[in-house]
């Protein structure tokens, strides 16, 4: 078993709880100091690198603040298995079986098949299930089925033969299928819809609901849709006493403790509404909570918790469980606050049609934060920026919160390499611009994307929500729209006027070079030869880049150059590229504002899905020389409470697992509140 570090923590905490202050103080301090020294060593396997992030300044926080972070983190971890089950109906059974093998197998662990088994399990851990976290393709074992059957037998592990077959065959091959010809619901393995339902069934069910056109609830957000034995279609709501109730009750338990140490009344009131929502499943309460959460801007600690993003639903109704706990980074937040303060200027000066601009951009708060814990859809693979809530009417009336995950970005930057840049950049000038400005450009892109991009524009009166009008293309169109807002303003003197950069043109050029290079070439290392692009963000980066490349051909705005058998994309006219980004932004906002499904579909399908197979093979070949995994994620710090003889928490220590496996096994042991089948 690989519980060594966590076993040590458990023993240490037990010791600290029972100690006599007079004769154990030195011993306890020594134990605490040793826990603080434990660090995670970077791991790399398959196409994945696992890193760790730090919580700078932890010891400066008050005990009350530490408790709040700890309780919110525990709430997040308590719902972790919900996300596993949402991803695939057999995930929890598969994980339990494979982990039992991993812990109990006594055979030859130098055998190549065992090594492949370990990698397979780690890939499943990283993706929260048997489907790749980014491509959505089923992860195939690198060992024969007979070997797994031997492992099951030798460790006395039970796993249905039909499920074993699924691991090796082509059934449920895609977690999220966006190819309409294969059926958006029937072709997706994600566990949001019951057996036999079709996209038409789902749309008919939700289309029949009479919703407030001005303030529509997020229908279907927190439920699984099923057909009963009588043939009736109904929702199984995720709430206390409902589907996932056992885990949700644990989430509620820790949220209630968080209320007791909230920093202020608005924060406590928002938490109480979140608790009520979890207890009732009422989506009107969810909206009330989001309004309260948006307004709770004071304090050093914030969080995201709930069924939030709908990327994993091909129809855009159902949301995945996620949790992030964050602490304000005061220095960077102060520097970047100027972006949110200028939100109305950005809206007024955008290239959107006048009728699509917001007349009064309200309530955008922006913070750079230090992440302290992540779970569900944000872990191990994590975003670097977030803008919430997602409901357009709440954004318009009450505003939104935007955050940049500062310590995550910092960890990514520390693990990067300049060699890959030199391989794919056209010339030395492009390399120098990137080395000087890319890091700042990335931060500003994230800020503009989240703060200005997602908060900009408005839907025409009477037009339905994007999930209703743009359907399976809504997510990638929204991400592309936010990217375009960022791209349009990154090449603008306003950046220098706001004091964010010393040379706005150089920063803008670096940003444009990086975006086009990635959108047309380097992001292709994330997909297998012969595949099309499925993931929403990858699609948006390609359709944005490919559209401006094609539209600029007549004036050679972006030039494709072949040199020494290698392909490069060179921007010849940044001013005109800036104009093209503006034109595409205007059109993308029109599509959203008018609910133009046909135009949205054409934009994505014509520019964002198909891959230049020859270029793809070239990029993969050129990338082989770099020992850089295309996907990176993180283990979380382990927050360990220290208690006195009365059981009262006196401190909380930050430590780390020694290995990725250690953390995953610890989570499975301590947060497995759901049955294996839900």
mmCIF file with all atom_site columns, C-alpha atoms in Angstrom, residues 13 17 58 62-64 66-68 70-71 74 254 257 261 639-653:
data_model
loop_
_atom_site.group_PDB
_atom_site.id
_atom_site.type_symbol
_atom_site.label_atom_id
_atom_site.label_alt_id
_atom_site.label_comp_id
_atom_site.label_asym_id
_atom_site.label_entity_id
_atom_site.label_seq_id
_atom_site.pdbx_PDB_ins_code
_atom_site.Cartn_x
_atom_site.Cartn_y
_atom_site.Cartn_z
_atom_site.occupancy
_atom_site.B_iso_or_equiv
_atom_site.pdbx_formal_charge
_atom_site.auth_seq_id
_atom_site.auth_comp_id
_atom_site.auth_asym_id
_atom_site.auth_atom_id
_atom_site.pdbx_PDB_model_num
ATOM 1  C CA . UNK A 1 13  ? -2.393  14.487 14.232 1.00 0.00 ? 13  UNK A CA 1
ATOM 2  C CA . UNK A 1 17  ? -4.424  15.778 19.786 1.00 0.00 ? 17  UNK A CA 1
ATOM 3  C CA . UNK A 1 58  ? -0.060  30.604 4.422  1.00 0.00 ? 58  UNK A CA 1
ATOM 4  C CA . UNK A 1 62  ? -5.275  33.999 10.888 1.00 0.00 ? 62  UNK A CA 1
ATOM 5  C CA . UNK A 1 63  ? -6.536  30.729 12.352 1.00 0.00 ? 63  UNK A CA 1
ATOM 6  C CA . UNK A 1 64  ? -10.088 31.729 11.429 1.00 0.00 ? 64  UNK A CA 1
ATOM 7  C CA . UNK A 1 66  ? -7.226  28.928 7.748  1.00 0.00 ? 66  UNK A CA 1
ATOM 8  C CA . UNK A 1 67  ? -10.328 27.189 9.127  1.00 0.00 ? 67  UNK A CA 1
ATOM 9  C CA . UNK A 1 68  ? -12.504 28.731 6.430  1.00 0.00 ? 68  UNK A CA 1
ATOM 10 C CA . UNK A 1 70  ? -9.993  24.064 5.303  1.00 0.00 ? 70  UNK A CA 1
ATOM 11 C CA . UNK A 1 71  ? -13.777 23.694 5.629  1.00 0.00 ? 71  UNK A CA 1
ATOM 12 C CA . UNK A 1 74  ? -13.312 19.573 2.679  1.00 0.00 ? 74  UNK A CA 1
ATOM 13 C CA . UNK A 1 254 ? -18.607 21.262 5.706  1.00 0.00 ? 254 UNK A CA 1
ATOM 14 C CA . UNK A 1 257 ? -18.974 24.742 9.350  1.00 0.00 ? 257 UNK A CA 1
ATOM 15 C CA . UNK A 1 261 ? -16.100 31.143 10.362 1.00 0.00 ? 261 UNK A CA 1
ATOM 16 C CA . UNK A 1 639 ? -4.320  20.758 4.759  1.00 0.00 ? 639 UNK A CA 1
ATOM 17 C CA . UNK A 1 640 ? -3.774  19.008 8.076  1.00 0.00 ? 640 UNK A CA 1
ATOM 18 C CA . UNK A 1 641 ? -5.584  20.335 11.177 1.00 0.00 ? 641 UNK A CA 1
ATOM 19 C CA . UNK A 1 642 ? -3.632  20.317 14.441 1.00 0.00 ? 642 UNK A CA 1
ATOM 20 C CA . UNK A 1 643 ? -5.787  19.971 17.580 1.00 0.00 ? 643 UNK A CA 1
ATOM 21 C CA . UNK A 1 644 ? -5.244  20.320 21.308 1.00 0.00 ? 644 UNK A CA 1
ATOM 22 C CA . UNK A 1 645 ? -6.323  17.971 24.088 1.00 0.00 ? 645 UNK A CA 1
ATOM 23 C CA . UNK A 1 646 ? -9.867  19.356 23.858 1.00 0.00 ? 646 UNK A CA 1
ATOM 24 C CA . UNK A 1 647 ? -10.092 18.538 20.160 1.00 0.00 ? 647 UNK A CA 1
ATOM 25 C CA . UNK A 1 648 ? -9.994  22.224 19.174 1.00 0.00 ? 648 UNK A CA 1
ATOM 26 C CA . UNK A 1 649 ? -8.123  23.176 16.007 1.00 0.00 ? 649 UNK A CA 1
ATOM 27 C CA . UNK A 1 650 ? -5.055  25.234 16.945 1.00 0.00 ? 650 UNK A CA 1
ATOM 28 C CA . UNK A 1 651 ? -3.391  25.362 13.532 1.00 0.00 ? 651 UNK A CA 1
ATOM 29 C CA . UNK A 1 652 ? -3.609  23.945 10.033 1.00 0.00 ? 652 UNK A CA 1
ATOM 30 C CA . UNK A 1 653 ? -0.430  22.709 8.356  1.00 0.00 ? 653 UNK A CA 1
#
